[in-house]
PDB file of C-alpha atoms and ligand atoms in Angstrom:
ATOM      1  CA  MET A 285       0.158   0.212  -0.082  1.00 84.00           C
ATOM      2  CA  PRO A 286       1.498   3.488  -0.976  1.00 91.00           C
ATOM      3  CA  ALA A 287       2.109   6.263   1.729  1.00 94.00           C
ATOM      4  CA  PHE A 288      -1.046   8.028   0.395  1.00 96.00           C
ATOM      5  CA  PRO A 289      -3.484   5.373  -1.110  1.00 96.00           C
ATOM      6  CA  LYS A 290      -6.453   6.208  -2.926  1.00 96.00           C
ATOM      7  CA  PRO A 291      -9.546   6.587  -0.773  1.00 97.00           C
ATOM      8  CA  ILE A 292     -11.318   3.647  -2.354  1.00 97.00           C
ATOM      9  CA  HIS A 293      -8.248   1.519  -1.923  1.00 97.00           C
ATOM     10  CA  LEU A 294      -7.953   2.553   1.928  1.00 98.00           C
ATOM     11  CA  ALA A 295     -11.700   1.388   2.161  1.00 98.00           C
ATOM     12  CA  HIS A 296     -11.061  -1.663   0.790  1.00 98.00           C
ATOM     13  CA  GLN A 297      -8.142  -2.380   3.396  1.00 98.00           C
ATOM     14  CA  MET A 298     -10.445  -1.291   6.346  1.00 98.00           C
ATOM     15  CA  ILE A 299     -13.171  -3.473   4.980  1.00 98.00           C
ATOM     16  CA  ARG A 300     -10.856  -6.297   4.377  1.00 98.00           C
ATOM     17  CA  GLY A 301     -10.055  -6.214   8.127  1.00 98.00           C
ATOM     18  CA  VAL A 302     -13.632  -6.660   9.324  1.00 98.00           C
ATOM     19  CA  VAL A 303     -15.384  -8.978   7.008  1.00 98.00           C
ATOM     20  CA  ARG A 304     -15.529 -12.614   7.370  1.00 98.00           C
ATOM     21  CA  GLY A 305     -16.406 -15.386   5.417  1.00 98.00           C
ATOM     22  CA  GLY A 306     -20.059 -16.146   5.380  1.00 98.00           C
ATOM     23  CA  ASP A 307     -21.048 -12.581   6.136  1.00 98.00           C
ATOM     24  CA  VAL A 308     -23.755 -10.623   4.528  1.00 98.00           C
ATOM     25  CA  VAL A 309     -22.663  -7.206   3.048  1.00 98.00           C
ATOM     26  CA  VAL A 310     -24.313  -4.426   0.919  1.00 98.00           C
ATOM     27  CA  ASP A 311     -23.103  -2.584  -2.127  1.00 98.00           C
ATOM     28  CA  ALA A 312     -25.626   0.169  -1.958  1.00 98.00           C
ATOM     29  CA  THR A 313     -24.473   1.616  -5.189  1.00 98.00           C
ATOM     30  CA  LEU A 314     -23.377  -1.183  -7.458  1.00 98.00           C
ATOM     31  CA  GLY A 315     -22.668   0.729 -10.459  1.00 97.00           C
ATOM     32  CA  ASN A 316     -20.002  -1.443 -12.706  1.00 97.00           C
ATOM     33  CA  GLY A 317     -20.061  -3.832  -9.873  1.00 98.00           C
ATOM     34  CA  HIS A 318     -16.358  -3.561  -9.081  1.00 97.00           C
ATOM     35  CA  ASP A 319     -17.061  -3.110  -5.419  1.00 98.00           C
ATOM     36  CA  ALA A 320     -19.854  -5.920  -5.471  1.00 98.00           C
ATOM     37  CA  LEU A 321     -17.026  -8.042  -6.918  1.00 98.00           C
ATOM     38  CA  PHE A 322     -14.616  -7.253  -4.091  1.00 98.00           C
ATOM     39  CA  LEU A 323     -16.963  -7.849  -1.425  1.00 98.00           C
ATOM     40  CA  ALA A 324     -18.033 -11.352  -3.116  1.00 98.00           C
ATOM     41  CA  GLY A 325     -14.304 -12.418  -2.811  1.00 98.00           C
ATOM     42  CA  LEU A 326     -14.573 -11.691   0.975  1.00 98.00           C
ATOM     43  CA  VAL A 327     -17.735 -13.163   2.129  1.00 98.00           C
ATOM     44  CA  GLY A 328     -17.334 -16.188   0.066  1.00 98.00           C
ATOM     45  CA  GLU A 329     -19.669 -18.725  -1.029  1.00 98.00           C
ATOM     46  CA  GLY A 330     -21.459 -18.894   2.335  1.00 98.00           C
ATOM     47  CA  GLY A 331     -22.121 -15.388   2.403  1.00 98.00           C
ATOM     48  CA  CYS A 332     -24.173 -12.826   0.375  1.00 98.00           C
ATOM     49  CA  VAL A 333     -23.816  -9.729  -1.541  1.00 98.00           C
ATOM     50  CA  ILE A 334     -26.851  -7.571  -1.615  1.00 98.00           C
ATOM     51  CA  GLY A 335     -26.649  -4.545  -4.073  1.00 98.00           C
ATOM     52  CA  PHE A 336     -28.826  -1.714  -4.851  1.00 98.00           C
ATOM     53  CA  ASP A 337     -29.004   0.781  -8.069  1.00 98.00           C
ATOM     54  CA  VAL A 338     -31.504   2.652  -9.762  1.00 98.00           C
ATOM     55  CA  GLN A 339     -30.271   2.085 -13.547  1.00 97.00           C
ATOM     56  CA  SER A 340     -31.136  -1.118 -15.124  1.00 96.00           C
ATOM     57  CA  ALA A 341     -27.654  -0.540 -16.993  1.00 95.00           C
ATOM     58  CA  ALA A 342     -25.826  -0.878 -13.740  1.00 97.00           C
ATOM     59  CA  ILE A 343     -27.716  -3.677 -12.545  1.00 98.00           C
ATOM     60  CA  GLU A 344     -26.873  -5.400 -15.649  1.00 97.00           C
ATOM     61  CA  SER A 345     -23.284  -4.577 -15.810  1.00 97.00           C
ATOM     62  CA  SER A 346     -22.847  -5.980 -12.232  1.00 98.00           C
ATOM     63  CA  ARG A 347     -24.705  -8.951 -12.651  1.00 98.00           C
ATOM     64  CA  GLU A 348     -22.099  -9.950 -15.963  1.00 98.00           C
ATOM     65  CA  ARG A 349     -19.169  -9.078 -13.747  1.00 98.00           C
ATOM     66  CA  MET A 350     -20.321 -11.919 -11.434  1.00 98.00           C
ATOM     67  CA  ALA A 351     -21.230 -14.188 -13.816  1.00 98.00           C
ATOM     68  CA  ALA A 352     -18.075 -13.698 -15.629  1.00 98.00           C
ATOM     69  CA  GLU A 353     -15.961 -14.702 -12.473  1.00 98.00           C
ATOM     70  CA  GLY A 354     -18.828 -17.513 -11.738  1.00 98.00           C
ATOM     71  CA  ILE A 355     -20.258 -15.811  -8.772  1.00 98.00           C
ATOM     72  CA  GLY A 356     -23.504 -16.655  -7.780  1.00 98.00           C
ATOM     73  CA  HIS A 357     -23.777 -15.128  -4.158  1.00 98.00           C
ATOM     74  CA  PHE A 358     -25.668 -12.253  -4.598  1.00 98.00           C
ATOM     75  CA  GLU A 359     -28.874 -10.720  -5.031  1.00 98.00           C
ATOM     76  CA  PHE A 360     -29.174  -7.400  -6.715  1.00 98.00           C
ATOM     77  CA  HIS A 361     -32.140  -4.840  -6.458  1.00 98.00           C
ATOM     78  CA  HIS A 362     -33.210  -2.548  -9.034  1.00 98.00           C
ATOM     79  CA  VAL A 363     -34.323   0.208  -6.366  1.00 98.00           C
ATOM     80  CA  GLY A 364     -32.815   3.179  -4.879  1.00 98.00           C
ATOM     81  CA  HIS A 365     -30.646   2.176  -1.433  1.00 98.00           C
ATOM     82  CA  GLU A 366     -33.195   4.395   0.608  1.00 98.00           C
ATOM     83  CA  CYS A 367     -35.455   1.152   0.375  1.00 98.00           C
ATOM     84  CA  MET A 368     -33.125  -1.064   1.839  1.00 98.00           C
ATOM     85  CA  GLY A 369     -34.686  -1.332   5.137  1.00 97.00           C
ATOM     86  CA  GLY A 370     -37.586  -2.861   3.624  1.00 97.00           C
ATOM     87  CA  VAL A 371     -36.178  -5.052   1.088  1.00 97.00           C
ATOM     88  CA  ILE A 372     -33.444  -6.628   3.241  1.00 98.00           C
ATOM     89  CA  GLY A 373     -34.826  -9.848   4.798  1.00 96.00           C
ATOM     90  CA  LEU A 374     -34.540 -10.475   8.578  1.00 97.00           C
ATOM     91  CA  GLU A 375     -32.475 -13.463   7.984  1.00 96.00           C
ATOM     92  CA  CYS A 376     -29.792 -11.588   6.380  1.00 97.00           C
ATOM     93  CA  LEU A 377     -28.865  -9.144   9.266  1.00 98.00           C
ATOM     94  CA  PRO A 378     -26.971  -7.995  10.951  1.00 98.00           C
ATOM     95  CA  LEU A 379     -24.926  -6.605   8.189  1.00 98.00           C
ATOM     96  CA  SER A 380     -20.899  -6.576   8.759  1.00 98.00           C
ATOM     97  CA  VAL A 381     -20.273  -3.677   5.779  1.00 98.00           C
ATOM     98  CA  VAL A 382     -22.365  -1.334   3.916  1.00 98.00           C
ATOM     99  CA  MET A 383     -20.431   0.303   1.130  1.00 98.00           C
ATOM    100  CA  PHE A 384     -21.550   3.432  -0.593  1.00 98.00           C
ATOM    101  CA  ASN A 385     -19.620   5.127  -3.631  1.00 98.00           C
ATOM    102  CA  LEU A 386     -21.585   8.258  -4.311  1.00 98.00           C
ATOM    103  CA  GLY A 387     -22.009  10.159  -7.704  1.00 97.00           C
ATOM    104  CA  TYR A 388     -22.640   8.630 -11.169  1.00 96.00           C
ATOM    105  CA  LEU A 389     -22.133   5.883 -12.973  1.00 92.00           C
ATOM    106  CA  PRO A 390     -18.838   6.327 -15.253  1.00 88.00           C
ATOM    107  CA  ASN A 391     -19.362   6.869 -18.918  1.00 85.00           C
ATOM    108  CA  ALA A 392     -23.271   7.116 -18.364  1.00 87.00           C
ATOM    109  CA  ASP A 393     -25.991   9.602 -18.096  1.00 88.00           C
ATOM    110  CA  LYS A 394     -24.305  12.274 -15.620  1.00 88.00           C
ATOM    111  CA  GLU A 395     -27.627  13.508 -14.792  1.00 91.00           C
ATOM    112  CA  ILE A 396     -28.592  10.237 -12.792  1.00 95.00           C
ATOM    113  CA  ILE A 397     -26.284  11.121  -9.512  1.00 96.00           C
ATOM    114  CA  THR A 398     -26.880   9.902  -5.854  1.00 98.00           C
ATOM    115  CA  ARG A 399     -28.580  12.593  -3.904  1.00 98.00           C
ATOM    116  CA  GLU A 400     -28.593  13.880  -0.393  1.00 98.00           C
ATOM    117  CA  ASP A 401     -32.139  13.404   0.777  1.00 98.00           C
ATOM    118  CA  THR A 402     -31.988   9.569  -0.406  1.00 98.00           C
ATOM    119  CA  THR A 403     -28.521   9.218   0.618  1.00 98.00           C
ATOM    120  CA  LEU A 404     -29.389  10.283   4.133  1.00 98.00           C
ATOM    121  CA  VAL A 405     -32.189   7.952   4.277  1.00 98.00           C
ATOM    122  CA  ALA A 406     -29.902   4.935   3.335  1.00 98.00           C
ATOM    123  CA  LEU A 407     -27.272   5.713   5.599  1.00 98.00           C
ATOM    124  CA  ASP A 408     -29.579   5.972   8.674  1.00 98.00           C
ATOM    125  CA  SER A 409     -31.115   2.556   7.533  1.00 98.00           C
ATOM    126  CA  ALA A 410     -27.570   1.148   7.534  1.00 98.00           C
ATOM    127  CA  LEU A 411     -26.823   2.397  11.020  1.00 98.00           C
ATOM    128  CA  GLU A 412     -29.433   0.112  12.045  1.00 98.00           C
ATOM    129  CA  LEU A 413     -28.722  -2.927   9.995  1.00 98.00           C
ATOM    130  CA  LEU A 414     -25.048  -3.031  10.987  1.00 98.00           C
ATOM    131  CA  ARG A 415     -23.762  -5.344  13.552  1.00 98.00           C
ATOM    132  CA  VAL A 416     -21.430  -3.940  16.387  1.00 98.00           C
ATOM    133  CA  GLY A 417     -17.978  -3.814  14.753  1.00 98.00           C
ATOM    134  CA  GLY A 418     -19.387  -3.303  11.546  1.00 98.00           C
ATOM    135  CA  LEU A 419     -18.236  -0.581   8.835  1.00 98.00           C
ATOM    136  CA  ILE A 420     -20.004   1.611   6.610  1.00 99.00           C
ATOM    137  CA  SER A 421     -17.705   3.074   3.934  1.00 98.00           C
ATOM    138  CA  ILE A 422     -18.652   6.269   2.002  1.00 98.00           C
ATOM    139  CA  MET A 423     -16.729   7.723  -0.949  1.00 98.00           C
ATOM    140  CA  CYS A 424     -17.749  11.266  -1.507  1.00 98.00           C
ATOM    141  CA  TYR A 425     -17.313  12.995  -4.694  1.00 97.00           C
ATOM    142  CA  PRO A 426     -17.811  17.003  -4.099  1.00 97.00           C
ATOM    143  CA  GLY A 427     -16.510  17.935  -7.631  1.00 95.00           C
ATOM    144  CA  HIS A 428     -19.646  17.772  -9.645  1.00 94.00           C
ATOM    145  CA  ASP A 429     -22.974  19.847  -9.496  1.00 93.00           C
ATOM    146  CA  GLY A 430     -24.969  18.269  -6.678  1.00 95.00           C
ATOM    147  CA  GLY A 431     -22.022  15.945  -5.495  1.00 97.00           C
ATOM    148  CA  ASP A 432     -20.772  19.025  -3.473  1.00 97.00           C
ATOM    149  CA  ARG A 433     -24.149  19.701  -1.463  1.00 97.00           C
ATOM    150  CA  GLU A 434     -24.301  16.191  -0.974  1.00 98.00           C
ATOM    151  CA  SER A 435     -21.077  15.573   0.443  1.00 98.00           C
ATOM    152  CA  GLU A 436     -21.271  18.431   2.619  1.00 98.00           C
ATOM    153  CA  ALA A 437     -24.568  16.911   3.858  1.00 98.00           C
ATOM    154  CA  VAL A 438     -23.107  13.567   4.296  1.00 98.00           C
ATOM    155  CA  SER A 439     -19.923  14.965   6.119  1.00 98.00           C
ATOM    156  CA  GLU A 440     -22.446  16.690   8.362  1.00 98.00           C
ATOM    157  CA  TRP A 441     -24.413  13.601   9.166  1.00 98.00           C
ATOM    158  CA  ALA A 442     -21.382  11.797  10.228  1.00 98.00           C
ATOM    159  CA  ARG A 443     -20.005  14.684  11.933  1.00 98.00           C
ATOM    160  CA  LEU A 444     -23.108  14.615  14.232  1.00 98.00           C
ATOM    161  CA  LEU A 445     -23.099  10.966  14.928  1.00 98.00           C
ATOM    162  CA  PRO A 446     -22.956  10.008  18.604  1.00 98.00           C
ATOM    163  CA  ARG A 447     -19.406   9.269  19.637  1.00 97.00           C
ATOM    164  CA  GLU A 448     -20.427   6.673  22.314  1.00 98.00           C
ATOM    165  CA  ALA A 449     -21.844   4.628  19.686  1.00 98.00           C
ATOM    166  CA  PHE A 450     -19.874   5.102  16.212  1.00 98.00           C
ATOM    167  CA  ARG A 451     -16.278   6.246  15.390  1.00 98.00           C
ATOM    168  CA  VAL A 452     -16.113   8.154  12.295  1.00 98.00           C
ATOM    169  CA  ALA A 453     -12.622   8.913  10.297  1.00 98.00           C
ATOM    170  CA  CYS A 454     -12.348  10.906   7.050  1.00 98.00           C
ATOM    171  CA  TYR A 455      -9.663  10.493   4.583  1.00 98.00           C
ATOM    172  CA  GLY A 456      -8.621  12.705   1.550  1.00 97.00           C
ATOM    173  CA  LEU A 457      -6.248  14.929  -0.203  1.00 96.00           C
ATOM    174  CA  HIS A 458      -6.362  18.272   1.632  1.00 95.00           C
ATOM    175  CA  ASN A 459      -4.345  20.470  -0.661  1.00 95.00           C
ATOM    176  CA  ALA A 460      -5.544  18.695  -4.269  1.00 94.00           C
ATOM    177  CA  PRO A 461      -7.404  21.077  -6.498  1.00 95.00           C
ATOM    178  CA  ASN A 462     -11.140  20.667  -7.964  1.00 93.00           C
ATOM    179  CA  ASN A 463     -12.526  19.498  -4.667  1.00 95.00           C
ATOM    180  CA  PRO A 464     -11.213  16.062  -4.884  1.00 96.00           C
ATOM    181  CA  PRO A 465     -13.086  12.921  -3.539  1.00 97.00           C
ATOM    182  CA  PHE A 466     -13.007  11.751   0.060  1.00 98.00           C
ATOM    183  CA  LEU A 467     -13.590   9.001   2.095  1.00 98.00           C
ATOM    184  CA  LEU A 468     -15.639   8.669   5.525  1.00 98.00           C
ATOM    185  CA  MET A 469     -15.732   5.500   7.209  1.00 98.00           C
ATOM    186  CA  VAL A 470     -18.001   4.720   9.888  1.00 98.00           C
ATOM    187  CA  GLU A 471     -17.619   2.073  12.790  1.00 98.00           C
ATOM    188  CA  LYS A 472     -20.387   0.826  14.933  1.00 98.00           C
ATOM    189  CA  LEU A 473     -19.337   0.597  18.597  1.00 98.00           C
ATOM    190  CA  ARG A 474     -22.314  -0.768  20.140  1.00 98.00           C
TER     191      ARG A 474
HETATM  192  C1  SAM B 349     -19.913   5.831  -8.791  1.00 83.19           C
HETATM  193  S1  SAM B 349     -21.173   4.911  -9.381  1.00 83.19           S
HETATM  194  C2  SAM B 349     -20.996   3.297  -8.108  1.00 83.19           C
HETATM  195  C3  SAM B 349     -19.566   2.510  -8.605  1.00 83.19           C
HETATM  196  C4  SAM B 349     -19.718   1.437  -7.903  1.00 83.19           C
HETATM  197  N1  SAM B 349     -19.432   1.151  -6.980  1.00 83.19           N
HETATM  198  C5  SAM B 349     -18.653   0.566  -8.917  1.00 83.19           C
HETATM  199  O1  SAM B 349     -18.082  -0.214  -8.427  1.00 83.19           O
HETATM  200  O2  SAM B 349     -18.646   0.150 -10.054  1.00 83.19           O
HETATM  201  C6  SAM B 349     -22.651   5.521  -8.324  1.00 83.19           C
HETATM  202  C7  SAM B 349     -24.119   4.587  -8.658  1.00 83.19           C
HETATM  203  O3  SAM B 349     -24.956   4.975  -7.750  1.00 83.19           O
HETATM  204  C8  SAM B 349     -26.161   4.588  -8.523  1.00 83.19           C
HETATM  205  N2  SAM B 349     -27.527   5.642  -7.839  1.00 83.19           N
HETATM  206  C9  SAM B 349     -27.610   6.664  -7.963  1.00 83.19           C
HETATM  207  N3  SAM B 349     -28.831   6.978  -6.884  1.00 83.19           N
HETATM  208  C10 SAM B 349     -29.000   5.886  -6.380  1.00 83.19           C
HETATM  209  C11 SAM B 349     -29.837   5.474  -5.140  1.00 83.19           C
HETATM  210  N4  SAM B 349     -30.987   6.440  -5.028  1.00 83.19           N
HETATM  211  N5  SAM B 349     -29.710   4.196  -5.040  1.00 83.19           N
HETATM  212  C12 SAM B 349     -28.873   3.455  -5.444  1.00 83.19           C
HETATM  213  N6  SAM B 349     -28.022   3.753  -6.338  1.00 83.19           N
HETATM  214  C13 SAM B 349     -27.944   4.995  -6.747  1.00 83.19           C
HETATM  215  C14 SAM B 349     -26.114   5.548  -9.730  1.00 83.19           C
HETATM  216  O4  SAM B 349     -26.919   4.752 -10.863  1.00 83.19           O
HETATM  217  C15 SAM B 349     -24.518   4.863 -10.281  1.00 83.19           C
HETATM  218  O5  SAM B 349     -24.529   3.784 -10.554  1.00 83.19           O
END
């Protein structure tokens, strides 16, 4: 790992330290399925990756990525992550990790972005569904229109989490131009 890893690589490293074989984890923003594939490798065949995206192209592309690797231990839902509380079955709980990679699907319609109103609903659900010791990772992209507001709202949400129940860390390049991406990590303590 380089001295200054990319925020998403740091997220992966921290997640690796928490997930055990057989766990159920969530990719709240499937996109092209890179994070879902990473998670599937960690939970193994005895576990499950539950994924959400609002775009059928993302669901399709993520399914293809899993199929290309012969992976079947996943369930992908073509609904917004704000619905996760009603979609994830009790038998899947508690979750060990929920990953959010906010923003838009690369090489697709840049108008379809995650938005603070629904993201905050999903984050509150994730806190409820997470096991003690579990992690929520949130990649924030303040550099695009709408991403600035969302990043600010998510940062404030995380900053206000009660510190006796949650530990929160933030990582990103502080002196880079053009509002660089940053990572928020939330650990549930009790
Ligand atoms: C940056 S991409 C995710 C990248 C992905 N994790 C990967 O590994 O390729 C953000 C995704 O969030 C999706 N999205 C937007 N609003 C959403 C919502 N309310 N619920 C779930 N996904 C949403 C977009 O369609 C897009 O595919």
